[in-house]
Coordinates of C-alpha atoms (C1' of nucleotides) in Angstrom, one line a residue:
Chain A
M1 CA 38.6 121.5 113.5
D2 CA 37.2 118.7 115.2
C3 CA 37.2 115.6 113.7
V4 CA 34.5 114.7 111.4
R5 CA 34.8 110.9 111.0
S6 CA 32.1 109.1 112.9
R7 CA 29.3 109.3 115.3
L8 CA 28.0 112.5 114.5
P9 CA 24.8 114.6 115.6
Q10 CA 22.5 114.5 112.7
A11 CA 22.6 118.3 112.2
Q12 CA 26.3 118.3 111.6
R13 CA 26.1 115.5 109.3
R14 CA 23.4 117.0 107.4
T15 CA 25.7 120.1 106.7
Q16 CA 28.8 118.0 106.3
L17 CA 26.8 115.9 103.4
V18 CA 25.3 119.0 101.8
S19 CA 28.7 120.5 101.6
A20 CA 29.8 117.4 99.8
A21 CA 26.6 117.3 97.5
L22 CA 27.4 121.1 96.5
D23 CA 30.9 120.2 95.6
I24 CA 29.8 117.3 93.5
A25 CA 26.6 119.5 91.9
I26 CA 28.9 122.4 91.1
A27 CA 31.7 120.2 89.6
E28 CA 30.0 117.6 87.8
G29 CA 26.3 118.7 87.5
I30 CA 23.0 117.6 89.3
A31 CA 22.8 114.2 87.5
A32 CA 26.1 113.4 88.6
T33 CA 24.9 114.5 92.2
T34 CA 24.0 110.7 93.6
I35 CA 23.6 109.7 96.8
R36 CA 26.3 107.2 96.6
R37 CA 28.8 110.0 95.2
V38 CA 27.6 112.1 98.2
A39 CA 28.5 109.5 100.7
K40 CA 31.6 108.5 99.2
R41 CA 32.8 112.2 99.1
A42 CA 32.0 113.0 102.7
G43 CA 33.7 109.7 103.5
V44 CA 30.7 108.2 105.2
A45 CA 28.6 105.0 104.4
L46 CA 25.9 105.1 101.8
G47 CA 22.9 104.6 104.4
V48 CA 24.1 107.6 106.7
V49 CA 23.1 109.8 103.7
H50 CA 19.5 108.1 103.9
Y51 CA 19.6 108.3 107.3
C52 CA 19.7 112.2 107.5
F53 CA 17.6 112.6 104.5
A54 CA 14.4 110.9 103.8
D55 CA 15.3 110.4 100.1
K56 CA 17.1 111.9 97.4
D57 CA 14.9 114.5 97.0
D58 CA 15.0 115.8 100.3
L59 CA 19.0 116.1 99.8
F60 CA 18.1 118.4 96.9
V61 CA 16.1 120.5 98.9
A62 CA 18.8 121.1 101.1
L63 CA 21.2 121.5 98.4
A64 CA 19.2 124.0 96.8
E65 CA 18.6 125.9 100.3
R66 CA 22.4 126.2 100.8
I67 CA 23.0 127.6 97.3
V68 CA 20.6 130.3 98.1
T69 CA 21.9 130.9 101.5
D70 CA 24.9 131.4 99.9
L71 CA 23.8 133.7 97.2
L72 CA 22.2 135.6 100.1
G73 CA 25.2 135.6 101.8
A74 CA 27.1 137.2 98.7
A75 CA 24.7 139.6 98.0
S76 CA 25.0 141.2 101.5
D77 CA 28.7 141.4 100.8
A78 CA 28.5 143.3 97.7
P79 CA 30.2 146.6 98.1
G80 CA 28.6 149.9 98.2
F81 CA 28.7 152.2 95.0
D82 CA 31.7 154.0 96.4
D83 CA 30.9 157.8 95.8
A84 CA 29.0 157.7 92.9
E85 CA 27.0 160.8 92.4
D86 CA 25.4 159.8 89.1
L87 CA 22.6 157.1 89.1
A88 CA 24.1 155.3 85.9
V89 CA 27.4 155.2 87.1
A90 CA 26.0 153.7 90.3
L91 CA 24.0 151.1 88.5
R92 CA 26.9 150.2 86.4
C93 CA 29.2 149.7 89.4
A94 CA 26.2 147.5 90.9
V95 CA 25.6 145.5 87.5
D96 CA 29.4 145.1 87.0
G97 CA 29.6 143.9 90.7
L98 CA 26.5 141.6 89.9
W99 CA 28.2 140.2 86.9
E100 CA 31.7 139.7 88.2
G101 CA 29.9 137.3 90.7
I102 CA 28.7 135.6 87.9
E103 CA 31.9 135.4 85.8
A104 CA 33.9 133.9 88.6
T105 CA 31.2 131.1 89.2
R106 CA 30.7 129.8 85.7
A107 CA 29.9 126.1 87.2
A108 CA 27.5 127.2 90.2
Q109 CA 25.7 129.4 87.5
L110 CA 25.2 126.4 85.4
L111 CA 24.1 124.3 88.6
T112 CA 21.4 126.9 89.3
Y113 CA 19.9 126.6 86.0
E114 CA 20.1 122.5 86.3
I115 CA 18.4 123.1 89.8
T116 CA 15.7 125.4 88.3
A117 CA 15.0 122.8 85.6
H118 CA 15.2 119.8 87.9
A119 CA 12.6 121.3 90.1
L120 CA 10.2 122.6 87.2
R121 CA 9.9 118.8 86.2
N122 CA 9.7 117.6 89.8
P123 CA 6.0 119.0 91.3
A124 CA 7.1 118.2 94.8
L125 CA 10.1 120.8 94.2
N126 CA 8.4 123.5 92.5
H127 CA 8.6 125.5 95.6
V128 CA 12.5 125.0 95.3
A129 CA 12.6 127.2 91.7
E130 CA 10.2 130.0 93.0
R131 CA 12.3 130.4 96.1
Q132 CA 15.6 130.8 94.0
Y133 CA 13.8 133.4 92.2
A134 CA 12.5 135.1 95.1
V135 CA 15.7 135.7 96.7
S136 CA 17.5 136.9 93.5
R137 CA 14.5 139.1 92.9
A138 CA 14.8 140.7 96.2
A139 CA 18.5 140.9 95.7
V140 CA 18.2 142.8 92.7
S141 CA 15.4 144.9 93.9
A142 CA 17.5 146.1 97.1
L143 CA 20.3 146.6 94.9
L144 CA 18.5 149.2 92.6
S145 CA 17.0 151.0 95.8
S146 CA 20.2 151.3 96.9
A147 CA 21.5 152.7 94.1
A148 CA 18.8 155.2 93.7
T149 CA 18.5 156.2 96.9
S150 CA 22.7 156.6 97.3
T151 CA 22.5 158.7 94.5
R152 CA 19.4 161.0 95.5
S153 CA 17.4 159.3 92.5
A154 CA 13.7 157.4 92.5
W155 CA 12.6 154.7 90.5
L156 CA 9.5 155.9 88.4
R157 CA 8.0 152.4 88.3
P158 CA 7.7 150.1 91.0
V159 CA 11.2 148.9 91.5
D160 CA 10.3 145.2 91.6
E161 CA 9.0 145.6 88.4
V162 CA 12.4 147.2 87.4
A163 CA 14.1 144.2 89.2
D164 CA 12.2 141.4 87.3
E165 CA 13.2 143.0 84.3
V166 CA 16.8 143.2 85.2
L167 CA 16.7 139.7 86.6
A168 CA 15.2 138.6 83.1
M169 CA 18.0 139.8 81.2
L170 CA 20.6 139.3 83.4
D171 CA 19.4 135.5 83.3
G172 CA 19.3 135.3 79.8
I173 CA 22.8 137.2 79.2
T174 CA 24.2 134.4 81.7
L175 CA 22.8 131.7 79.8
R176 CA 23.7 133.1 76.4
W177 CA 27.4 133.5 78.0
L178 CA 27.7 129.9 79.4
V179 CA 26.8 128.6 76.0
D180 CA 29.4 130.8 74.1
G181 CA 31.6 132.0 76.8
D182 CA 31.9 135.6 75.0
G183 CA 32.3 137.6 78.5
V184 CA 33.3 140.9 76.5
A185 CA 29.8 140.4 74.5
A186 CA 27.7 139.9 77.6
R187 CA 29.3 142.7 79.3
A188 CA 28.0 144.8 76.5
R189 CA 24.8 143.8 76.2
L190 CA 24.5 144.1 80.2
A191 CA 25.9 148.0 80.0
R192 CA 23.4 148.8 77.3
F193 CA 20.5 147.5 79.2
T194 CA 21.5 148.9 82.2
D195 CA 21.7 152.2 80.6
Y196 CA 18.3 151.7 79.3
V197 CA 17.3 150.7 82.7
R198 CA 18.6 154.1 84.1
T199 CA 15.8 155.6 82.1
Y200 CA 13.2 154.5 84.6
A201 CA 14.5 156.6 87.1
K202 CA 14.6 160.6 87.8
T203 CA 17.4 162.2 89.9
T204 CA 15.2 163.9 92.3
R205 CA 18.0 166.8 93.5
R206 CA 21.3 167.2 92.0
R207 CA 24.4 167.1 94.5
R208 CA 26.5 170.2 94.4
K209 CA 29.9 169.6 93.6
G210 CA 31.5 170.6 97.1
S211 CA 28.5 169.9 99.1
A212 CA 29.8 166.9 101.0
Chain B
M1 CA 0.7 104.8 56.7
D2 CA 2.6 101.8 56.1
C3 CA 3.4 99.5 59.1
V4 CA 5.8 100.3 61.3
R5 CA 6.4 97.1 63.2
S6 CA 9.5 95.2 62.4
R7 CA 12.4 95.0 59.9
L8 CA 12.7 98.5 59.1
P9 CA 15.4 100.0 57.4
Q10 CA 17.8 102.2 60.0
A11 CA 17.1 105.3 58.6
Q12 CA 13.3 105.0 59.3
R13 CA 13.9 103.5 62.7
R14 CA 16.2 106.4 63.5
T15 CA 13.4 109.0 62.9
Q16 CA 10.6 106.6 64.5
L17 CA 12.8 106.4 67.9
V18 CA 13.7 110.3 68.0
S19 CA 10.1 110.9 67.9
A20 CA 9.8 108.4 70.8
A21 CA 12.3 110.4 72.5
L22 CA 10.9 113.7 71.9
D23 CA 7.7 112.5 73.3
I24 CA 9.1 111.2 76.7
A25 CA 11.5 114.1 76.8
I26 CA 9.0 116.9 76.5
A27 CA 6.5 115.2 78.7
E28 CA 8.7 114.3 81.5
G29 CA 12.2 115.6 81.0
I30 CA 15.8 114.8 79.7
A31 CA 16.8 112.6 82.9
A32 CA 13.3 110.3 82.2
T33 CA 14.6 109.9 78.6
T34 CA 16.4 106.6 78.7
I35 CA 16.8 104.1 76.2
R36 CA 14.4 101.6 77.6
R37 CA 11.6 104.0 78.2
V38 CA 12.2 105.1 74.5
A39 CA 12.5 101.4 73.2
K40 CA 9.3 100.7 74.9
R41 CA 7.6 103.6 73.8
A42 CA 8.5 102.9 70.1
G43 CA 7.6 99.3 70.5
V44 CA 10.6 98.0 69.8
A45 CA 13.3 95.8 71.9
L46 CA 15.9 97.7 73.8
G47 CA 18.7 96.4 71.5
V48 CA 17.1 98.2 68.6
V49 CA 17.9 101.9 69.9
H50 CA 21.6 100.7 70.6
Y51 CA 21.8 99.1 67.2
C52 CA 20.5 102.5 65.7
F53 CA 22.5 105.0 68.1
A54 CA 26.1 104.4 69.1
D55 CA 25.0 105.4 72.5
K56 CA 22.8 107.6 74.6
D57 CA 24.4 110.7 73.6
D58 CA 24.1 110.1 69.8
L59 CA 20.6 109.6 70.7
F60 CA 20.6 113.0 72.6
V61 CA 22.5 114.7 69.4
A62 CA 19.7 113.3 67.0
L63 CA 16.9 114.6 69.6
A64 CA 18.4 117.7 70.0
E65 CA 18.7 117.8 66.1
R66 CA 15.2 117.2 65.6
I67 CA 14.3 119.8 68.1
V68 CA 16.0 122.3 66.1
T69 CA 14.4 121.2 62.9
D70 CA 10.8 121.4 64.6
L71 CA 12.0 125.1 65.6
L72 CA 13.2 126.1 62.2
G73 CA 10.3 124.8 60.7
A74 CA 7.9 126.8 63.0
A75 CA 10.1 130.2 62.3
S76 CA 9.4 129.6 58.9
D77 CA 5.8 129.2 59.5
A78 CA 5.6 132.6 61.2
P79 CA 3.2 134.8 59.5
G80 CA 4.3 138.2 58.1
F81 CA 3.4 141.4 60.0
D82 CA 0.3 141.8 58.1
D83 CA 0.0 145.2 57.0
A84 CA 1.6 147.2 59.6
E85 CA 3.2 150.4 58.4
D86 CA 4.5 151.2 61.8
L87 CA 7.9 149.6 62.7
A88 CA 6.5 149.4 66.4
V89 CA 3.6 147.5 65.8
A90 CA 5.2 145.1 63.4
L91 CA 7.8 144.4 66.1
R92 CA 5.0 143.7 68.7
C93 CA 3.3 141.8 65.9
A94 CA 6.3 139.7 65.6
V95 CA 7.1 139.2 69.2
D96 CA 3.6 138.4 69.9
G97 CA 3.9 135.7 67.7
L98 CA 7.0 134.3 69.1
W99 CA 5.7 134.7 72.6
E100 CA 2.3 132.6 71.3
G101 CA 4.5 129.9 70.2
I102 CA 6.3 129.8 73.4
E103 CA 3.5 130.0 75.8
A104 CA 2.0 127.5 73.6
T105 CA 4.7 124.8 74.2
R106 CA 5.6 125.5 78.2
A107 CA 7.0 121.4 78.4
A108 CA 9.3 121.9 75.0
Q109 CA 10.6 125.0 76.3
L110 CA 11.5 123.7 79.7
L111 CA 13.1 120.9 77.5
T112 CA 15.3 123.0 75.3
Y113 CA 16.7 124.7 78.7
E114 CA 17.4 120.9 79.9
I115 CA 19.2 120.0 77.0
T116 CA 21.3 122.9 77.0
A117 CA 22.4 122.2 80.5
H118 CA 22.9 118.6 79.7
A119 CA 24.9 119.8 76.5
L120 CA 26.8 122.3 78.6
R121 CA 27.9 119.5 81.0
N122 CA 28.9 117.4 78.6
P123 CA 32.2 118.4 76.7
A124 CA 31.1 116.2 73.7
L125 CA 27.7 117.6 73.3
N126 CA 29.0 121.3 73.6
H127 CA 28.2 121.7 70.2
V128 CA 24.7 120.8 70.3
A129 CA 24.2 124.1 72.6
E130 CA 25.9 126.3 70.5
R131 CA 23.8 125.0 67.5
Q132 CA 20.6 125.7 69.4
Y133 CA 21.6 129.2 69.8
A134 CA 23.0 129.7 66.4
V135 CA 19.5 128.5 65.4
S136 CA 17.4 130.9 67.7
R137 CA 19.7 133.9 66.8
A138 CA 19.1 133.4 63.1
A139 CA 15.3 133.1 63.3
V140 CA 15.2 136.3 66.0
S141 CA 17.7 138.1 63.3
A142 CA 15.6 137.4 60.4
L143 CA 12.4 138.3 62.0
L144 CA 13.9 141.6 63.0
S145 CA 15.1 142.6 59.3
S146 CA 12.1 141.5 57.9
A147 CA 10.2 143.6 60.1
A148 CA 12.2 146.8 59.7
T149 CA 12.3 146.3 55.5
S150 CA 8.4 145.6 55.6
T151 CA 8.2 148.9 57.5
R152 CA 10.6 150.7 55.5
S153 CA 13.2 151.3 58.2
A154 CA 16.4 150.4 59.0
W155 CA 18.3 149.3 62.4
L156 CA 21.3 151.6 63.8
R157 CA 23.0 148.8 64.7
P158 CA 23.9 145.7 63.4
V159 CA 20.7 143.4 63.4
D160 CA 22.7 140.5 65.0
E161 CA 23.5 142.6 67.8
V162 CA 20.1 143.5 68.5
A163 CA 18.8 139.7 67.8
D164 CA 21.1 138.8 70.6
E165 CA 19.9 141.0 72.9
V166 CA 16.4 140.1 72.2
L167 CA 17.2 136.5 72.5
A168 CA 19.0 137.1 75.9
M169 CA 15.8 139.0 76.9
L170 CA 13.4 136.3 75.3
D171 CA 15.2 133.7 77.3
G172 CA 15.5 135.6 80.8
I173 CA 11.7 136.2 80.4
T174 CA 10.7 132.3 79.2
L175 CA 12.7 131.1 82.0
R176 CA 10.8 133.2 84.6
W177 CA 7.6 132.2 83.1
L178 CA 8.4 128.4 83.4
V179 CA 8.8 129.3 87.0
D180 CA 6.0 131.5 87.9
G181 CA 3.5 130.6 85.2
D182 CA 2.6 134.5 85.3
G183 CA 2.2 134.9 81.5
V184 CA 0.6 138.2 81.6
A185 CA 3.5 139.7 83.4
A186 CA 5.7 137.7 80.9
R187 CA 3.9 139.8 78.2
A188 CA 4.2 143.0 79.8
R189 CA 8.0 142.7 80.1
L190 CA 8.1 141.7 76.5
A191 CA 6.0 144.7 75.5
R192 CA 8.1 147.0 77.3
F193 CA 11.4 145.7 76.1
T194 CA 9.7 145.6 72.4
D195 CA 9.6 149.4 72.6
Y196 CA 13.0 149.9 74.1
V197 CA 14.2 147.5 70.7
R198 CA 12.5 149.7 68.7
T199 CA 14.5 153.0 69.3
Y200 CA 17.4 151.1 67.7
A201 CA 15.9 151.3 64.1
K202 CA 15.0 154.7 62.1
T203 CA 12.2 154.6 60.0
T204 CA 13.9 155.8 56.6
R205 CA 10.6 157.1 54.5
R206 CA 7.2 157.2 56.0
R207 CA 4.7 155.8 53.3
R208 CA 1.6 157.9 52.3
K209 CA -1.5 157.0 53.8
G210 CA -3.2 156.0 50.4
S211 CA -0.1 155.0 48.4
A212 CA -0.7 151.2 48.4
Chain C
dG1 C1' 21.5 94.3 57.9
dT2 C1' 18.3 93.8 61.3
dC3 C1' 17.1 92.6 65.9
dT4 C1' 17.3 89.3 70.6
dA5 C1' 18.6 87.8 74.8
dT6 C1' 21.7 88.9 78.4
dA7 C1' 25.6 90.4 81.0
dG8 C1' 27.5 94.1 84.0
dT9 C1' 27.0 98.7 86.2
dT10 C1' 25.0 101.9 89.1
dG11 C1' 21.5 103.6 91.7
dG12 C1' 18.0 104.5 95.8
dA13 C1' 16.1 102.1 99.4
dT14 C1' 15.7 99.6 104.0
dA15 C1' 16.5 96.1 107.6
dG16 C1' 18.6 95.5 111.2
dA17 C1' 23.4 95.9 114.2
dC18 C1' 25.7 98.6 117.4
Chain D
dG1 C1' 20.5 107.9 117.9
dT2 C1' 23.7 106.6 114.5
dC3 C1' 25.6 103.6 111.1
dT4 C1' 26.3 98.9 108.5
dA5 C1' 25.4 95.2 105.3
dT6 C1' 22.2 93.9 102.0
dC7 C1' 18.5 94.2 98.6
dC8 C1' 16.1 95.2 94.4
dA9 C1' 15.1 97.5 90.7
dA10 C1' 16.5 100.3 86.7
dC11 C1' 20.0 101.4 83.5
dT12 C1' 23.7 100.8 79.5
dA13 C1' 26.1 98.3 76.4
dT14 C1' 27.2 93.9 74.0
dA15 C1' 27.6 89.4 72.0
dG16 C1' 25.4 86.6 69.0
dA17 C1' 20.7 85.0 66.8
dC18 C1' 18.0 85.4 62.5

DNA sequence: GTCTATAGTTGGATAGAC
DNA sequence: GTCTATCCAACTATAGAC
């Protein structure tokens, strides 16, 4: 609520500038996210950005970190599986939720791929790409674990491995959807794959109908 | 063999310049592929590039087309499945071949994603991304068909749909491999998925051992 | 028809003012 | 400690020479 004009402490400036950078990056891509544009959008002079960030890469690192943070936040907001008794249902529910989040943020998804590519080209930014994946992996892994335990099931393989496969498929489907925009086909692919993934788990004990 | 110095007809210049652009793009990424760099690499003056290509986008379109052409060429070079009798074996063989081609061209794979992202951000270049996918799809589809017929099997679902799923998984696995460089894990994921895909087909008639 | 020389824009970085 | 004014490099594009 307070005024964000001038003479801000560096920490606040940084978050303000990262927000501006994120806006631009989502809307117009990483190539359009120049220091000048960020400064203009934030309403500060050009040099202010250079005062807060050592160089452009430094700004990108902060931007990537913000995206990862947002992703973590979104993942923890993910609702439970209601009262799904069946693992197949729980999985579908979880994956549908994931996909809904993806489909609602097309530009942000594209940005994620752009940042990955950018990070892979720049040796100094390699850790950014790795961190992106580590966080996504952990989120999917947690989702799979949760889906299993809440339906009294167990994964027959290391859940991290399953998560890696799910993540790969999710990435591939998302990329394809970014290109052709066919959400129906994407969901169909995802549903098929989810059914397949379900075979990696067994239900340990079947809950009786009226047990709750 | 002839001299490529000066006063070349436009068509030859174009292919020469696209080759130079490809070299730079593979080695340093799309962002580093500037008109100046291309001109310098090709050993021509800056304006020559602008004479051959309307603008930078025009050059990129030609570059993307070259990559697609190369991909088509590589796909048609793909060897058969030797004398695989079993569809599972044929599929593994085909997918291994695909993967080998991917793992041998890391920078080119990364470039493909960069071009996709670039094309998705630029409305005028959307068709480039679509064409990329159309070609890959067709190649995978042909491979699946060939694998089935050569082992006297048949896909129980439209082969294009299966190809789409394979392509998605392949994309996801490739992207992941670009980030973590773990070729062993990538192959393992791919093998698992291939085994799964095999369940989408049935073998129509089993060849007798000594029938050939 | 092919290429050269040059103009004009945009961008990252810094020295120094307040 | 925070910000302003300025510099210089790199890029795209074009007008015009050969």
